[in-house]
mmCIF file of C-alpha atoms in Angstrom:
data_model
loop_
_atom_site.group_PDB
_atom_site.id
_atom_site.type_symbol
_atom_site.label_atom_id
_atom_site.label_comp_id
_atom_site.label_asym_id
_atom_site.label_seq_id
_atom_site.Cartn_x
_atom_site.Cartn_y
_atom_site.Cartn_z
ATOM 1 C CA UNK A 460 -36.695 143.795 5.558
ATOM 2 C CA UNK A 461 -34.238 146.745 5.327
ATOM 3 C CA UNK A 462 -34.292 149.927 7.341
ATOM 4 C CA UNK A 463 -35.213 151.876 4.187
ATOM 5 C CA UNK A 464 -38.417 149.883 4.081
ATOM 6 C CA UNK A 465 -39.308 150.973 7.639
ATOM 7 C CA UNK A 466 -39.307 154.745 6.772
ATOM 8 C CA UNK A 467 -42.728 156.143 5.791
ATOM 9 C CA UNK A 468 -43.009 158.725 3.010
ATOM 10 C CA UNK A 469 -44.060 161.465 5.459
ATOM 11 C CA UNK A 470 -40.694 161.282 7.244
ATOM 12 C CA UNK A 471 -38.986 163.068 4.327
ATOM 13 C CA UNK A 472 -40.992 166.178 3.343
ATOM 14 C CA UNK A 473 -40.137 167.611 -0.052
ATOM 15 C CA UNK A 474 -41.270 171.258 0.405
ATOM 16 C CA UNK A 475 -38.440 172.185 2.813
ATOM 17 C CA UNK A 476 -40.833 172.632 5.789
ATOM 18 C CA UNK A 477 -40.103 170.616 8.919
ATOM 19 C CA UNK A 478 -42.763 168.139 9.981
ATOM 20 C CA UNK A 479 -45.002 169.065 12.898
ATOM 21 C CA UNK A 480 -44.464 167.312 16.268
ATOM 22 C CA UNK A 481 -47.903 165.751 16.102
ATOM 23 C CA UNK A 482 -46.941 164.085 12.841
ATOM 24 C CA UNK A 483 -43.878 162.485 14.506
ATOM 25 C CA UNK A 484 -46.079 161.129 17.256
ATOM 26 C CA UNK A 485 -48.452 159.650 14.708
ATOM 27 C CA UNK A 486 -45.577 158.036 12.834
ATOM 28 C CA UNK A 487 -44.258 156.449 16.017
ATOM 29 C CA UNK A 488 -47.638 155.006 16.874
ATOM 30 C CA UNK A 489 -48.050 153.673 13.356
ATOM 31 C CA UNK A 490 -44.663 151.925 13.378
ATOM 32 C CA UNK A 491 -45.349 150.360 16.755
ATOM 33 C CA UNK A 492 -48.687 149.042 15.573
ATOM 34 C CA UNK A 493 -47.514 147.918 12.108
ATOM 35 C CA UNK A 494 -43.881 146.698 12.213
ATOM 36 C CA UNK A 495 -44.193 145.053 8.788
ATOM 37 C CA UNK A 496 -45.135 148.217 6.841
ATOM 38 C CA UNK A 497 -44.530 147.661 3.107
ATOM 39 C CA UNK A 498 -41.749 149.683 1.450
ATOM 40 C CA UNK A 499 -42.540 152.827 -0.466
ATOM 41 C CA UNK A 500 -42.195 152.367 -4.200
ATOM 42 C CA UNK A 501 -39.424 154.381 -5.778
ATOM 43 C CA UNK A 502 -37.530 155.014 -2.544
ATOM 44 C CA UNK A 503 -33.837 155.245 -3.386
ATOM 45 C CA UNK A 504 -31.713 152.442 -1.929
ATOM 46 C CA UNK A 505 -29.067 154.969 -0.846
ATOM 47 C CA UNK A 506 -31.449 157.346 0.928
ATOM 48 C CA UNK A 507 -30.614 157.914 4.596
ATOM 49 C CA UNK A 508 -33.499 156.840 6.851
ATOM 50 C CA UNK A 509 -35.011 159.261 9.369
ATOM 51 C CA UNK A 510 -35.453 158.088 12.941
ATOM 52 C CA UNK A 511 -38.985 158.851 14.160
ATOM 53 C CA UNK A 512 -39.445 160.981 17.233
ATOM 54 C CA UNK A 513 -40.216 159.231 20.450
ATOM 55 C CA UNK A 514 -37.238 156.780 20.393
ATOM 56 C CA UNK A 515 -36.155 153.878 18.099
ATOM 57 C CA UNK A 516 -38.160 150.695 17.606
ATOM 58 C CA UNK A 517 -36.772 147.233 16.798
ATOM 59 C CA UNK A 518 -39.147 145.168 14.661
ATOM 60 C CA UNK A 519 -36.131 143.817 12.750
ATOM 61 C CA UNK A 520 -34.663 142.324 15.934
ATOM 62 C CA UNK A 521 -37.887 140.468 16.620
ATOM 63 C CA UNK A 522 -37.923 139.057 13.094
ATOM 64 C CA UNK A 523 -34.309 137.894 13.465
ATOM 65 C CA UNK A 524 -35.172 136.224 16.769
ATOM 66 C CA UNK A 525 -38.088 134.378 15.212
ATOM 67 C CA UNK A 526 -35.876 133.222 12.309
ATOM 68 C CA UNK A 527 -33.185 131.975 14.707
ATOM 69 C CA UNK A 528 -35.750 130.022 16.695
ATOM 70 C CA UNK A 529 -37.164 128.444 13.528
ATOM 71 C CA UNK A 530 -33.725 127.346 12.255
ATOM 72 C CA UNK A 531 -32.757 126.031 15.682
ATOM 73 C CA UNK A 532 -35.837 123.820 15.645
ATOM 74 C CA UNK A 533 -35.050 122.567 12.113
ATOM 75 C CA UNK A 534 -31.432 121.745 12.994
ATOM 76 C CA UNK A 535 -32.552 119.896 16.130
ATOM 77 C CA UNK A 536 -35.004 117.757 14.134
ATOM 78 C CA UNK A 537 -32.442 116.865 11.469
ATOM 79 C CA UNK A 538 -29.793 116.078 14.080
ATOM 80 C CA UNK A 539 -32.194 113.660 15.742
ATOM 81 C CA UNK A 540 -33.068 112.063 12.409
ATOM 82 C CA UNK A 541 -29.389 111.789 11.457
ATOM 83 C CA UNK A 542 -28.480 110.154 14.760
ATOM 84 C CA UNK A 543 -31.295 107.661 14.346
ATOM 85 C CA UNK A 544 -30.214 106.840 10.791
ATOM 86 C CA UNK A 545 -26.575 106.388 11.827
ATOM 87 C CA UNK A 546 -27.635 104.088 14.657
ATOM 88 C CA UNK A 547 -29.800 102.088 12.267
ATOM 89 C CA UNK A 548 -26.971 101.635 9.745
ATOM 90 C CA UNK A 549 -24.458 100.757 12.467
ATOM 91 C CA UNK A 550 -26.795 98.013 13.638
ATOM 92 C CA UNK A 551 -27.195 96.494 10.166
ATOM 93 C CA UNK A 552 -25.056 93.938 8.384
ATOM 94 C CA UNK A 553 -23.005 95.475 5.570
ATOM 95 C CA UNK A 554 -24.845 93.365 3.012
ATOM 96 C CA UNK A 555 -28.157 94.864 4.205
ATOM 97 C CA UNK A 556 -27.129 98.437 3.403
ATOM 98 C CA UNK A 557 -27.979 99.485 -0.186
ATOM 99 C CA UNK A 558 -24.819 100.343 -2.093
ATOM 100 C CA UNK A 559 -22.529 98.753 0.510
ATOM 101 C CA UNK A 560 -23.334 95.093 -0.077
ATOM 102 C CA UNK A 561 -20.136 93.038 -0.507
ATOM 103 C CA UNK A 562 -21.234 89.499 -1.159
ATOM 104 C CA UNK A 563 -18.432 86.933 -1.227
ATOM 105 C CA UNK A 564 -16.589 86.768 -4.544
ATOM 106 C CA UNK A 565 -15.412 83.248 -3.809
ATOM 107 C CA UNK A 566 -12.215 84.036 -1.913
ATOM 108 C CA UNK A 567 -11.191 81.616 0.805
ATOM 109 C CA UNK A 568 -10.581 82.576 4.422
ATOM 110 C CA UNK A 569 -6.875 82.031 5.030
ATOM 111 C CA UNK A 570 -5.159 82.394 8.389
ATOM 112 C CA UNK A 571 -2.884 85.391 8.832
ATOM 113 C CA UNK A 572 -0.001 85.141 6.371
ATOM 114 C CA UNK A 573 3.429 85.970 7.796
ATOM 115 C CA UNK A 574 6.905 85.223 6.512
ATOM 116 C CA UNK A 575 9.070 83.059 8.775
ATOM 117 C CA UNK A 576 11.991 84.768 10.520
ATOM 118 C CA UNK A 577 15.379 84.756 8.838
ATOM 119 C CA UNK A 578 18.408 83.235 10.556
ATOM 120 C CA UNK A 579 20.417 85.883 12.362
ATOM 121 C CA UNK A 580 22.527 87.909 9.955
ATOM 122 C CA UNK A 581 20.952 86.405 6.813
ATOM 123 C CA UNK A 582 19.630 88.722 4.086
ATOM 124 C CA UNK A 583 16.248 88.456 2.405
ATOM 125 C CA UNK A 584 16.229 86.752 -1.018
ATOM 126 C CA UNK A 585 16.106 90.035 -2.932
ATOM 127 C CA UNK A 586 18.509 92.024 -0.819
ATOM 128 C CA UNK A 587 21.214 93.610 -2.972
ATOM 129 C CA UNK A 588 23.821 91.802 -0.848
ATOM 130 C CA UNK A 589 22.226 88.424 -1.625
ATOM 131 C CA UNK A 590 23.714 87.765 -5.065
ATOM 132 C CA UNK A 591 22.387 84.170 -5.116
ATOM 133 C CA UNK A 592 18.814 85.313 -4.356
ATOM 134 C CA UNK A 593 18.755 82.516 -1.807
ATOM 135 C CA UNK A 594 15.884 81.936 0.606
ATOM 136 C CA UNK A 595 17.596 81.403 3.960
ATOM 137 C CA UNK A 596 14.328 80.807 5.813
ATOM 138 C CA UNK A 597 13.147 77.210 6.155
ATOM 139 C CA UNK A 598 11.499 76.310 2.831
ATOM 140 C CA UNK A 599 8.783 74.329 4.629
ATOM 141 C CA UNK A 600 7.778 77.472 6.501
ATOM 142 C CA UNK A 601 7.340 79.291 3.188
ATOM 143 C CA UNK A 602 4.469 77.021 2.145
ATOM 144 C CA UNK A 603 1.055 78.653 2.063
ATOM 145 C CA UNK A 604 -1.153 77.334 4.897
ATOM 146 C CA UNK A 605 -4.486 75.719 4.065
ATOM 147 C CA UNK A 606 -7.597 77.922 4.241
ATOM 148 C CA UNK A 607 -10.176 77.576 6.992
ATOM 149 C CA UNK A 608 -12.355 74.483 6.755
ATOM 150 C CA UNK A 609 -10.039 72.639 4.345
ATOM 151 C CA UNK A 610 -8.975 69.014 4.753
ATOM 152 C CA UNK A 611 -5.221 68.438 4.733
ATOM 153 C CA UNK A 612 -3.680 66.136 2.109
ATOM 154 C CA UNK A 613 -1.422 63.960 4.239
ATOM 155 C CA UNK A 614 0.185 62.290 1.224
ATOM 156 C CA UNK A 615 2.173 65.460 0.509
ATOM 157 C CA UNK A 616 3.751 65.789 3.930
ATOM 158 C CA UNK A 617 6.704 63.556 3.166
ATOM 159 C CA UNK A 618 9.361 62.654 5.723
ATOM 160 C CA UNK A 619 10.088 65.583 8.038
ATOM 161 C CA UNK A 620 8.177 67.812 5.625
ATOM 162 C CA UNK A 621 10.391 67.002 2.623
ATOM 163 C CA UNK A 622 8.669 65.389 -0.365
ATOM 164 C CA UNK A 623 10.586 62.720 -2.335
ATOM 165 C CA UNK A 624 11.331 63.767 -5.915
ATOM 166 C CA UNK A 625 9.499 60.736 -7.340
ATOM 167 C CA UNK A 626 6.288 61.872 -5.605
ATOM 168 C CA UNK A 627 6.521 65.270 -7.233
ATOM 169 C CA UNK A 628 7.147 63.724 -10.643
ATOM 170 C CA UNK A 629 3.827 61.897 -10.401
ATOM 171 C CA UNK A 630 2.033 65.144 -11.221
ATOM 172 C CA UNK A 631 3.056 64.680 -14.863
ATOM 173 C CA UNK A 632 0.877 62.594 -17.147
ATOM 174 C CA UNK A 633 3.285 60.601 -19.292
ATOM 175 C CA UNK A 634 6.305 58.523 -18.337
ATOM 176 C CA UNK A 635 8.320 60.455 -20.896
ATOM 177 C CA UNK A 636 7.533 63.756 -19.190
ATOM 178 C CA UNK A 637 8.292 62.294 -15.776
ATOM 179 C CA UNK A 638 11.650 61.054 -16.977
ATOM 180 C CA UNK A 639 12.490 64.336 -18.712
ATOM 181 C CA UNK A 640 11.610 66.498 -15.714
ATOM 182 C CA UNK A 641 13.405 64.115 -13.360
ATOM 183 C CA UNK A 642 16.587 64.448 -15.397
ATOM 184 C CA UNK A 643 16.241 68.245 -15.482
ATOM 185 C CA UNK A 644 15.973 68.359 -11.697
ATOM 186 C CA UNK A 645 19.049 66.198 -11.322
ATOM 187 C CA UNK A 646 21.060 68.224 -13.829
ATOM 188 C CA UNK A 647 20.156 71.485 -12.096
ATOM 189 C CA UNK A 648 21.079 70.255 -8.636
ATOM 190 C CA UNK A 649 17.665 70.177 -6.952
ATOM 191 C CA UNK A 650 18.190 70.561 -3.204
ATOM 192 C CA UNK A 651 14.776 69.565 -1.844
ATOM 193 C CA UNK A 652 10.992 69.856 -2.287
ATOM 194 C CA UNK A 653 8.394 71.019 0.222
ATOM 195 C CA UNK A 654 4.720 70.464 -0.554
ATOM 196 C CA UNK A 655 1.256 70.992 0.885
ATOM 197 C CA UNK A 656 -2.222 70.107 -0.321
ATOM 198 C CA UNK A 657 -5.827 70.410 0.811
ATOM 199 C CA UNK A 658 -9.434 70.008 -0.285
ATOM 200 C CA UNK A 659 -12.082 72.620 0.510
ATOM 201 C CA UNK A 660 -15.725 71.740 1.319
ATOM 202 C CA UNK A 661 -16.820 72.528 -2.264
ATOM 203 C CA UNK A 662 -14.508 69.799 -3.564
ATOM 204 C CA UNK A 663 -11.698 72.010 -4.883
ATOM 205 C CA UNK A 664 -8.331 70.306 -4.519
ATOM 206 C CA UNK A 665 -5.104 72.313 -4.261
ATOM 207 C CA UNK A 666 -1.463 71.232 -4.355
ATOM 208 C CA UNK A 667 1.521 73.525 -3.865
ATOM 209 C CA UNK A 668 5.106 72.391 -4.519
ATOM 210 C CA UNK A 669 8.230 74.431 -3.702
ATOM 211 C CA UNK A 670 11.459 73.304 -5.400
ATOM 212 C CA UNK A 671 14.698 74.882 -4.154
ATOM 213 C CA UNK A 672 17.972 75.152 -6.052
ATOM 214 C CA UNK A 673 21.415 76.572 -5.286
ATOM 215 C CA UNK A 674 20.935 80.011 -6.851
ATOM 216 C CA UNK A 675 18.354 82.172 -8.538
ATOM 217 C CA UNK A 676 20.173 81.721 -11.845
ATOM 218 C CA UNK A 677 19.782 77.938 -11.679
ATOM 219 C CA UNK A 678 16.125 78.266 -10.701
ATOM 220 C CA UNK A 679 15.548 80.592 -13.633
ATOM 221 C CA UNK A 680 17.054 78.016 -16.000
ATOM 222 C CA UNK A 681 14.776 75.221 -14.780
ATOM 223 C CA UNK A 682 11.808 77.605 -14.880
ATOM 224 C CA UNK A 683 12.501 78.131 -18.572
ATOM 225 C CA UNK A 684 12.649 74.345 -19.112
ATOM 226 C CA UNK A 685 9.173 73.889 -17.636
ATOM 227 C CA UNK A 686 7.267 76.829 -19.105
ATOM 228 C CA UNK A 687 6.629 78.915 -22.195
ATOM 229 C CA UNK A 688 4.234 81.774 -22.791
ATOM 230 C CA UNK A 689 1.805 79.651 -24.793
ATOM 231 C CA UNK A 690 1.636 76.482 -22.679
ATOM 232 C CA UNK A 691 3.541 74.393 -20.124
ATOM 233 C CA UNK A 692 6.175 72.176 -21.714
ATOM 234 C CA UNK A 693 5.117 69.063 -19.789
ATOM 235 C CA UNK A 694 1.481 68.018 -19.419
ATOM 236 C CA UNK A 695 0.230 67.345 -15.891
ATOM 237 C CA UNK A 696 -2.291 64.700 -14.949
ATOM 238 C CA UNK A 697 -5.863 65.784 -15.561
ATOM 239 C CA UNK A 698 -5.028 68.338 -18.247
ATOM 240 C CA UNK A 699 -3.643 66.737 -21.365
ATOM 241 C CA UNK A 700 -3.724 70.130 -23.068
ATOM 242 C CA UNK A 701 -3.403 73.559 -21.444
ATOM 243 C CA UNK A 702 -2.951 77.119 -22.657
ATOM 244 C CA UNK A 703 -1.841 80.433 -21.224
ATOM 245 C CA UNK A 704 -4.608 81.961 -19.125
ATOM 246 C CA UNK A 705 -4.941 85.466 -20.561
ATOM 247 C CA UNK A 706 -7.884 86.185 -18.240
ATOM 248 C CA UNK A 707 -5.609 86.084 -15.202
ATOM 249 C CA UNK A 708 -5.433 89.727 -13.998
ATOM 250 C CA UNK A 709 -1.933 91.159 -13.749
ATOM 251 C CA UNK A 710 -3.224 93.261 -10.838
ATOM 252 C CA UNK A 711 -3.314 90.027 -8.832
ATOM 253 C CA UNK A 712 0.452 89.577 -9.211
ATOM 254 C CA UNK A 713 2.461 90.261 -6.074
ATOM 255 C CA UNK A 714 5.581 91.852 -7.537
ATOM 256 C CA UNK A 715 6.703 91.161 -11.088
ATOM 257 C CA UNK A 716 10.189 92.402 -10.233
ATOM 258 C CA UNK A 717 10.793 89.611 -7.723
ATOM 259 C CA UNK A 718 8.285 86.868 -8.594
ATOM 260 C CA UNK A 719 7.754 85.604 -12.139
ATOM 261 C CA UNK A 720 4.489 83.863 -13.043
ATOM 262 C CA UNK A 721 3.003 81.774 -15.815
ATOM 263 C CA UNK A 722 -0.572 80.620 -15.294
ATOM 264 C CA UNK A 723 -2.431 78.153 -17.497
ATOM 265 C CA UNK A 724 -5.945 76.851 -17.893
ATOM 266 C CA UNK A 725 -7.103 73.546 -19.290
ATOM 267 C CA UNK A 726 -8.280 73.693 -22.889
ATOM 268 C CA UNK A 727 -11.998 72.993 -23.357
ATOM 269 C CA UNK A 728 -13.719 70.618 -23.372
ATOM 270 C CA UNK A 729 -12.653 69.730 -19.842
ATOM 271 C CA UNK A 730 -12.422 66.199 -18.596
ATOM 272 C CA UNK A 731 -14.073 65.091 -15.374
ATOM 273 C CA UNK A 732 -12.386 68.066 -13.680
ATOM 274 C CA UNK A 733 -11.124 71.458 -14.723
ATOM 275 C CA UNK A 734 -7.486 71.981 -13.764
ATOM 276 C CA UNK A 735 -5.711 75.310 -13.369
ATOM 277 C CA UNK A 736 -1.942 75.534 -12.941
ATOM 278 C CA UNK A 737 0.682 78.172 -12.249
ATOM 279 C CA UNK A 738 4.479 78.193 -12.234
ATOM 280 C CA UNK A 739 6.339 80.766 -10.139
ATOM 281 C CA UNK A 740 10.002 81.669 -9.932
ATOM 282 C CA UNK A 741 11.181 83.642 -6.907
ATOM 283 C CA UNK A 742 14.914 83.724 -6.315
ATOM 284 C CA UNK A 743 16.247 80.187 -5.873
ATOM 285 C CA UNK A 744 12.737 78.654 -5.665
ATOM 286 C CA UNK A 745 10.394 77.374 -8.367
ATOM 287 C CA UNK A 746 6.791 76.860 -7.248
ATOM 288 C CA UNK A 747 4.105 74.775 -8.923
ATOM 289 C CA UNK A 748 0.466 75.420 -7.971
ATOM 290 C CA UNK A 749 -2.241 73.028 -9.167
ATOM 291 C CA UNK A 750 -5.949 73.490 -8.457
ATOM 292 C CA UNK A 751 -8.805 71.354 -9.768
ATOM 293 C CA UNK A 752 -12.484 70.694 -9.176
ATOM 294 C CA UNK A 753 -15.111 68.396 -10.625
ATOM 295 C CA UNK A 754 -16.991 70.226 -13.348
ATOM 296 C CA UNK A 755 -15.367 73.663 -13.199
ATOM 297 C CA UNK A 756 -12.757 75.274 -10.962
ATOM 298 C CA UNK A 757 -13.395 78.878 -9.925
ATOM 299 C CA UNK A 758 -10.813 81.442 -10.979
ATOM 300 C CA UNK A 759 -10.828 83.631 -7.847
ATOM 301 C CA UNK A 760 -9.609 81.030 -5.300
ATOM 302 C CA UNK A 761 -6.867 80.022 -7.726
ATOM 303 C CA UNK A 762 -5.684 83.600 -8.205
ATOM 304 C CA UNK A 763 -5.863 84.182 -4.451
ATOM 305 C CA UNK A 764 -3.767 81.085 -3.760
ATOM 306 C CA UNK A 765 -1.125 82.056 -6.317
ATOM 307 C CA UNK A 766 -0.929 85.628 -5.011
ATOM 308 C CA UNK A 767 -0.558 84.626 -1.365
ATOM 309 C CA UNK A 768 2.102 82.038 -2.163
ATOM 310 C CA UNK A 769 3.947 84.701 -4.162
ATOM 311 C CA UNK A 770 3.879 87.031 -1.168
ATOM 312 C CA UNK A 771 5.510 84.410 1.023
ATOM 313 C CA UNK A 772 8.282 83.883 -1.518
ATOM 314 C CA UNK A 773 8.792 87.534 -2.478
#
């Protein structure tokens, strides 16, 4: 309530005669008894208020004090409620909080992925000084580790971690394809193959093969002999016919400038298993990733595996 509203009509006589002292005393008593006197209709907003005789009164200050006390109480209540809510949410699992639930999308729990150290003075494969795009780190250390809970495929370990070429060639279905790929590897000067495989508790089997050549140019040539946009050029066991997987999200790719990828899916109807496959080319290395499962093979673990292996090679 404004100070204009506190001034009674008798405080501003209109006949030019000053108000009697007794009237001032009456006004003071009235204001003290009725601090919330209603405003006089028609009183101009710019009119200067007259201070009653007998000293000023402060009903406005008391109203402000009451308002401050009320708001202090409200803030205290809401602060207590907010603290209790925050404590309750902090004590809940994320999946129990509406709007924050993040159920598993099928990704596997891999150990921490780190690239192996380079020999002293050796550049990374995509360093501008590394014209051959060579991986100087141990190829075996560039293999993606198995996820938690998976069973290791000991048949892919090879001698000292190097897989014989004939064992890699067994991934292809026909003898003709095995012979053709074997000759391509010989002609392109294959240096060695590192491989790793595992089976997860849900029955999904994964095999990763890393083939290393002398230079990135040679690896790119062999990559072109194994793949096309539409389908792989040599059928692997378990997928007599495959096609380019156009549902594979490009956002899952690590770095298209350093790692090239072709991913394929088995053409329906599937056999006993669905098989997914990907071919990668990163510098002097060509990688083959195969993943299969009885019935159907989930897309997310496959994409995750390909992405993580790409990161190690990139």
